[in-house]
mmCIF file of C-alpha atoms in Angstrom:
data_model
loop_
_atom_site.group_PDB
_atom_site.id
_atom_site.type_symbol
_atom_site.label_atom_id
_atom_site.label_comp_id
_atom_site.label_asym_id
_atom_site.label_seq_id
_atom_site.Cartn_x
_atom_site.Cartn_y
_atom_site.Cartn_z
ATOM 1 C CA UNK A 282 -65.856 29.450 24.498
ATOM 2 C CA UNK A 283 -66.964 29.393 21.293
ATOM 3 C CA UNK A 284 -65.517 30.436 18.028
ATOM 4 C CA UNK A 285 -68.071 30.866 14.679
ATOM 5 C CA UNK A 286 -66.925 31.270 10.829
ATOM 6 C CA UNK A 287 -69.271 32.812 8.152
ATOM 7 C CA UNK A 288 -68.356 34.675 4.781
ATOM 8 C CA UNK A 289 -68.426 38.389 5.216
ATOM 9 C CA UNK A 290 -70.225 38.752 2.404
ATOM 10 C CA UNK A 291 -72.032 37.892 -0.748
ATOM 11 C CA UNK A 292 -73.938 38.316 -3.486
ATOM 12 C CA UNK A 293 -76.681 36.596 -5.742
ATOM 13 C CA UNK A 294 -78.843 36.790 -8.372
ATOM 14 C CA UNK A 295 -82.996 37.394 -8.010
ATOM 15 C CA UNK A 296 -84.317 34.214 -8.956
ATOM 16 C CA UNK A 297 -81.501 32.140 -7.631
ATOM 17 C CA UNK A 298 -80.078 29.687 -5.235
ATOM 18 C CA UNK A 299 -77.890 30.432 -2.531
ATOM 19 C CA UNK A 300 -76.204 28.740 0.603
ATOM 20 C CA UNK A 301 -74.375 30.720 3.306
ATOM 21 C CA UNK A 302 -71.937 28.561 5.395
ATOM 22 C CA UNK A 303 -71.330 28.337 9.051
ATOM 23 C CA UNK A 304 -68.365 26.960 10.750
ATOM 24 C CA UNK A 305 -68.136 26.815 14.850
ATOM 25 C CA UNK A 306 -65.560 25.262 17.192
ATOM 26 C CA UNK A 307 -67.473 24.748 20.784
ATOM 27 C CA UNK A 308 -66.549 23.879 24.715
ATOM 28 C CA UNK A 309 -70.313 22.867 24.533
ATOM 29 C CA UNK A 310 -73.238 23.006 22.128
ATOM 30 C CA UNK A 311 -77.120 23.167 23.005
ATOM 31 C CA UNK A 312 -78.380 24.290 19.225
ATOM 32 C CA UNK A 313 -77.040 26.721 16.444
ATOM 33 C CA UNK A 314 -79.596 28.708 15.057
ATOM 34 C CA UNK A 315 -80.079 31.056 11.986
ATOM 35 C CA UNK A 316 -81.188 35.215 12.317
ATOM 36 C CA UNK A 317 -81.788 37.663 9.505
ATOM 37 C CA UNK A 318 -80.882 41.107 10.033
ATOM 38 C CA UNK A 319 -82.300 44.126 7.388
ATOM 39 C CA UNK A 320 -79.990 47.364 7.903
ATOM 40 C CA UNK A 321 -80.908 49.157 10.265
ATOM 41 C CA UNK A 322 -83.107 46.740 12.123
ATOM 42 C CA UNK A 323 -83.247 44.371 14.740
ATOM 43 C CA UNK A 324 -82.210 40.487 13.962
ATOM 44 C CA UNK A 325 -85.403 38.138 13.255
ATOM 45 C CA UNK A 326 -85.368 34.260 14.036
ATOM 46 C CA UNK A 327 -85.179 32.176 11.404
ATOM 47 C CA UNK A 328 -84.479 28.573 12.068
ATOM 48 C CA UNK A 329 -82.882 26.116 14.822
ATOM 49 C CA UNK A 330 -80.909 22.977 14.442
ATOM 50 C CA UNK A 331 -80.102 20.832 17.456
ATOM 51 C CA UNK A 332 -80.205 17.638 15.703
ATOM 52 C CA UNK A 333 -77.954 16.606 12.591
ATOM 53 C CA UNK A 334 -79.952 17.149 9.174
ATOM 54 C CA UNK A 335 -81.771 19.734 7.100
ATOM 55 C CA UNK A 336 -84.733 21.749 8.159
ATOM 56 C CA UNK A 337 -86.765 23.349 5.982
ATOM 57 C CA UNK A 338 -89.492 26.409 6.646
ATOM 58 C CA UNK A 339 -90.827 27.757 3.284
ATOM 59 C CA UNK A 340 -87.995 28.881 0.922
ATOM 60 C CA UNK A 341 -85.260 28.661 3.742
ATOM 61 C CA UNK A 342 -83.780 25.215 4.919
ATOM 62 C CA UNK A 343 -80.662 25.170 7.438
ATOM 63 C CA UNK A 344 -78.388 22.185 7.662
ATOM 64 C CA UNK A 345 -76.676 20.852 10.652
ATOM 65 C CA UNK A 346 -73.318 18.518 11.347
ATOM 66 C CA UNK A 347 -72.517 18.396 14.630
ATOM 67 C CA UNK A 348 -69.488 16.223 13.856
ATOM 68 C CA UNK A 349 -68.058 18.448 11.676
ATOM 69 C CA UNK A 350 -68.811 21.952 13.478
ATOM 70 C CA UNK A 351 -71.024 22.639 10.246
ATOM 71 C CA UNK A 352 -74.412 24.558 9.494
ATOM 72 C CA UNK A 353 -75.127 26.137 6.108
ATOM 73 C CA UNK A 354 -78.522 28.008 5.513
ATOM 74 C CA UNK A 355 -80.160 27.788 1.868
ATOM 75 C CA UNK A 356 -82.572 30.300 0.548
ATOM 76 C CA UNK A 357 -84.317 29.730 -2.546
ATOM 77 C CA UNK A 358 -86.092 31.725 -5.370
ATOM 78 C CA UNK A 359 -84.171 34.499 -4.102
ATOM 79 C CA UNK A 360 -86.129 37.709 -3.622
ATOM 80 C CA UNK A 361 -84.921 41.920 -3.311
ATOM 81 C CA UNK A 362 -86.048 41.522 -0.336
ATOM 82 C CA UNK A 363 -83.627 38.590 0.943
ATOM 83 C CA UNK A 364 -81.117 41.342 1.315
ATOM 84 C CA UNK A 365 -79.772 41.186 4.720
ATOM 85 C CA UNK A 366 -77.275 40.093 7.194
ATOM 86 C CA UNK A 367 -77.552 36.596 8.111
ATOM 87 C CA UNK A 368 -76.367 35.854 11.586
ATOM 88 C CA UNK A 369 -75.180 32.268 12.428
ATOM 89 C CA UNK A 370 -75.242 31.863 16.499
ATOM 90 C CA UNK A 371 -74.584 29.018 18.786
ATOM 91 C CA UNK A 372 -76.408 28.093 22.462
ATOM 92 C CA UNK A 373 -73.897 26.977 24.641
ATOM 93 C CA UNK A 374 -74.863 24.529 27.332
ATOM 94 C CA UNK A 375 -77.115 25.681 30.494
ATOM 95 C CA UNK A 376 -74.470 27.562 32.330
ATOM 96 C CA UNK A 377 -74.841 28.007 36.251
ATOM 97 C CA UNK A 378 -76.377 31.220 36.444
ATOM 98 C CA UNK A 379 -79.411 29.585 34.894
ATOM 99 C CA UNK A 380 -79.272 30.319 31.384
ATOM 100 C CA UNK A 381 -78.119 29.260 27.888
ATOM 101 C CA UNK A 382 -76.191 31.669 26.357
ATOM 102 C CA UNK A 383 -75.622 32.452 22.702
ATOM 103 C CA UNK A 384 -72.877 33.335 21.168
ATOM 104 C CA UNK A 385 -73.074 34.979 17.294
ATOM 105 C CA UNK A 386 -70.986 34.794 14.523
ATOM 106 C CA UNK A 387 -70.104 38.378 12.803
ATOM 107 C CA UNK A 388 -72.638 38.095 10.237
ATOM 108 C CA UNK A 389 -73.011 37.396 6.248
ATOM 109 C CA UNK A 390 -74.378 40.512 4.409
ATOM 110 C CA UNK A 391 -75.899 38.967 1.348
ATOM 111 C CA UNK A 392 -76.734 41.229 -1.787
ATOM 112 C CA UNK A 393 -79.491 40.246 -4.027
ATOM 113 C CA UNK A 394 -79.237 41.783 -7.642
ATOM 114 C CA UNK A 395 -81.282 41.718 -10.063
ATOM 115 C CA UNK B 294 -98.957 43.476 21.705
ATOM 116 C CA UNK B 295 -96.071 45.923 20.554
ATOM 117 C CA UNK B 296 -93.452 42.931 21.752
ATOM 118 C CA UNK B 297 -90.047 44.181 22.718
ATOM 119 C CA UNK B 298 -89.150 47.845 23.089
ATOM 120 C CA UNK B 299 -86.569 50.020 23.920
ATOM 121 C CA UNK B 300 -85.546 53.867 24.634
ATOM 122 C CA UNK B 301 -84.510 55.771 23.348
ATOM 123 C CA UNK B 302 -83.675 54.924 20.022
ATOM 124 C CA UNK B 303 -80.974 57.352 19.672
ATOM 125 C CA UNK B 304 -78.542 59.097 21.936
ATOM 126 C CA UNK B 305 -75.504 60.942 22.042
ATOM 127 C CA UNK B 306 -73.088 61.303 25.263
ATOM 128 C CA UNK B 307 -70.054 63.161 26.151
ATOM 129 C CA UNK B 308 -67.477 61.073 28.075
ATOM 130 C CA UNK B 309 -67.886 60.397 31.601
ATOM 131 C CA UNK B 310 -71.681 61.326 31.348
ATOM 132 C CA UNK B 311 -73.678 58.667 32.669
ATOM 133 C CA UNK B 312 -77.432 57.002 31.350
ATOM 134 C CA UNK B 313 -79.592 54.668 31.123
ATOM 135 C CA UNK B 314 -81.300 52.237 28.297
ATOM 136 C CA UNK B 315 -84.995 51.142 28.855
ATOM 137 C CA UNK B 316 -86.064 47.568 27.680
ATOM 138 C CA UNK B 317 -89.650 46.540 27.988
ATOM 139 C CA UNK B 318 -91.469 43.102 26.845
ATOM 140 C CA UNK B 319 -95.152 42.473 26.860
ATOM 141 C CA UNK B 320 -95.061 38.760 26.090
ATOM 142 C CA UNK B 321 -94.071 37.738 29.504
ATOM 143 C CA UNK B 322 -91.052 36.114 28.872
ATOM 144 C CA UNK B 323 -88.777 35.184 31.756
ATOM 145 C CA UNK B 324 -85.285 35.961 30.446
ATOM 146 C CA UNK B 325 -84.369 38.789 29.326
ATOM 147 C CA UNK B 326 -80.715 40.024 27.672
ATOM 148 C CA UNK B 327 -79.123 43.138 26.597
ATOM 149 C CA UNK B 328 -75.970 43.257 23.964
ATOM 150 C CA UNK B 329 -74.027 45.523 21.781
ATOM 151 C CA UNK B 330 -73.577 45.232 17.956
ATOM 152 C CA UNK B 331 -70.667 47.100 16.611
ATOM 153 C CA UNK B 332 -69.076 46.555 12.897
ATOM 154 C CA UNK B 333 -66.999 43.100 11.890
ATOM 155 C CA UNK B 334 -67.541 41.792 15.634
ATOM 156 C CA UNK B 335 -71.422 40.715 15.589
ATOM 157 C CA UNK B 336 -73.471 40.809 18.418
ATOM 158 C CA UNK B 337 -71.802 40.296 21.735
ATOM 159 C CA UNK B 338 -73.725 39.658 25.184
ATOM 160 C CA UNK B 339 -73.240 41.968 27.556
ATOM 161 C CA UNK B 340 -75.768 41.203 30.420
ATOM 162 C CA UNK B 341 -78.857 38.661 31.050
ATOM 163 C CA UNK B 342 -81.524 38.099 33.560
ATOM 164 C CA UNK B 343 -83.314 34.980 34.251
ATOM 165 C CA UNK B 344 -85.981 36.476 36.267
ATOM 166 C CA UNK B 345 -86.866 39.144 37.942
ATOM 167 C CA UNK B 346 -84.491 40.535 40.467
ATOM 168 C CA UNK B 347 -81.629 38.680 38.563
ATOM 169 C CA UNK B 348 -78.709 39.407 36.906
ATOM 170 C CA UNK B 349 -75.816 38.074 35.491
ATOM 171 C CA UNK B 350 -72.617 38.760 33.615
ATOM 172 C CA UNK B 351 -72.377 37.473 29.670
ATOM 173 C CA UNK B 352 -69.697 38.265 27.436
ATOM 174 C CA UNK B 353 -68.330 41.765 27.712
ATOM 175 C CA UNK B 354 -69.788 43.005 31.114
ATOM 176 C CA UNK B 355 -67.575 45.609 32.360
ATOM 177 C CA UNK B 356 -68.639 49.260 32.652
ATOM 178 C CA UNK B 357 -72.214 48.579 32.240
ATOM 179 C CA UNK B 358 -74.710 47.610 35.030
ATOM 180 C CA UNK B 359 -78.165 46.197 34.829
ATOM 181 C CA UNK B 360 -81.143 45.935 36.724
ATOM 182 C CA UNK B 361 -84.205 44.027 37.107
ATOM 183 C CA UNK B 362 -86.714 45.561 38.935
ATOM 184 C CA UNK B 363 -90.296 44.060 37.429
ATOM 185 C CA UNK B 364 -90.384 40.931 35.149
ATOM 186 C CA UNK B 365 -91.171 43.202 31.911
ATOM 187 C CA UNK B 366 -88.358 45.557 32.060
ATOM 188 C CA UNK B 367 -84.819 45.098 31.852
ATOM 189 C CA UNK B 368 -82.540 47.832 32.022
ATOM 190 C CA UNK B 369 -78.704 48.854 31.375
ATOM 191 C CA UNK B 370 -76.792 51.362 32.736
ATOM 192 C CA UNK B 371 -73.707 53.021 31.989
ATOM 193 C CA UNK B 372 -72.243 54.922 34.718
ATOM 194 C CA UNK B 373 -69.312 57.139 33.032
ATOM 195 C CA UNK B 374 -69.582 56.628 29.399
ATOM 196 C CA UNK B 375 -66.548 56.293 27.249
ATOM 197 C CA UNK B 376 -65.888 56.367 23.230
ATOM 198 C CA UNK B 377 -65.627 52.563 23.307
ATOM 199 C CA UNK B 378 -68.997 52.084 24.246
ATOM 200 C CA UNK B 379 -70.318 53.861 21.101
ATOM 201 C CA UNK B 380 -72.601 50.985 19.616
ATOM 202 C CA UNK B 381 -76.063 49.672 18.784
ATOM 203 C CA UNK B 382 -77.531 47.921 21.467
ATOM 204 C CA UNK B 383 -80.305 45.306 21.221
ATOM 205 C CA UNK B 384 -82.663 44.110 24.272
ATOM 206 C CA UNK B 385 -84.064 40.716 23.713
ATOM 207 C CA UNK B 386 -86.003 38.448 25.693
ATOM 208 C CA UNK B 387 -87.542 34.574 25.577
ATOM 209 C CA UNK B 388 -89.502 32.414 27.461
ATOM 210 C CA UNK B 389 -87.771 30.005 28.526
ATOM 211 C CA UNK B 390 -83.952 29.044 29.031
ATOM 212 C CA UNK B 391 -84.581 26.463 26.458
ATOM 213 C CA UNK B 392 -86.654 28.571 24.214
ATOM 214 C CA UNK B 393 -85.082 28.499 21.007
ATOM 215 C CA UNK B 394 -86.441 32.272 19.852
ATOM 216 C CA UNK B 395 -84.678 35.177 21.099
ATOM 217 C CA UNK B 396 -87.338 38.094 20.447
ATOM 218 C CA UNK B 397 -85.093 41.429 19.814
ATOM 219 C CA UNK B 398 -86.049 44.846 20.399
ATOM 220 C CA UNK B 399 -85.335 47.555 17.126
ATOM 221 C CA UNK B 400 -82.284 48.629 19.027
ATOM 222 C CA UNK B 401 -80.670 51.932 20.833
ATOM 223 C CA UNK B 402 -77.965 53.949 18.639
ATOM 224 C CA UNK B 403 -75.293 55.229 21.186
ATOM 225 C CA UNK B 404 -72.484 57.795 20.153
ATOM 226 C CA UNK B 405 -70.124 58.690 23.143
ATOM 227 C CA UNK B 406 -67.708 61.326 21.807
#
């Protein structure tokens, strides 16, 4: 099973710099990705890490240490719009029924303020 | 292509009253999944198919059933409805097993008093 950390919530400033952790404790690991979530609405993809090490896309990067059960995405020059839940959710490994399966963390509702 | 949708987008059921959620894809993706969202316990897996005429079991299965009829639609069932099943359910689908894009539909709001 797997069992994933993430601040309930929090809030920054337009304009700013933040970084919204993810913890995770695994029987098996196959990827941890990143989804944003606008009230109301269905969760978008944002990023993937498999591999240990940042990846960046734009004014998001997401970190990964697999040795440390450890992802934390960044988002830059924070925008009203960034307002949303932020999902953290890991892939398990192929199970026997022929699929990965992922498994979400409850979700980081982040505030932007002006 | 309108991507992944579902119906209806709202419904409310008395207990014990039975229905049924509609997912369709357009982008031909393989797997498909269906899970609840409910507040402070994220989005849970309830049901996934592989391909058409599969089916199998994720997280919180019980007192839901699911078919798979064509490759584009995916659908869940409840048979008797109960309060506890009040949530938001999302349909998603992806290409592949190893795809790393889940593609979710805008969701179904279910009240079961």
């Amino acid at each position: 099973g797997q069992n994933i950390d993430q601040p309930t919530e929090m809030t920054a400033t337009e304009g700013a710099i933040v970084q919204i952790n993810c913890t995770y404790q695994t029987s098996g690991f196959n990827g941890l990705f990143w989804y944003q979530q606008h009230a109301g609405e269905a969760p978008t993809f944002l990023s993937y890490n498999v591999l240990d090490g940042l990846e960046e896309k734009g004014r998001f990067s997401s970190f990964l240490s697999r040795s440390k059960g450890y992802s934390y995405l960044l988002l830059k020059e924070l925008q009203m719009k960034d307002s949303a839940s932020y999902l953290c959710a890991v892939r398990d490994s192929y199970s026997g029924a022929g699929s990965y399966q992922l498994t979400f963390g409850k979700g980081t509702k982040l505030s932007v303020i002006p | 292509n309108a991507g992944v949708t579902q119906t209806p987008k709202f419904r409310v059921l008395k207990t014990g009253q039975s229905m049924t959620l509609l997912c369709a894809q357009d982008m031909n993706h393989e797997y498909m999944y269906w899970y609840r969202q409910d507040p402070g316990m994220g989005l849970r897996l309830i049901h996934y198919s592989v391909g058409e005429g599969t089916t199998a079991k994720g997280e919180v299965p019980d007192g839901y059933n699911v078919s798979r009829l064509k490759k584009q639609n995916f659908l869940l069932g409840l048979e008797s409805a109960a309060p506890s099943q009040t949530s938001v359910y999302f349909c998603a689908s992806s290409y592949t097993a190893g795809d790393a894009k889940q593609y979710f539909g805008p969701g179904t709001r279910l009240t079961v008093t």
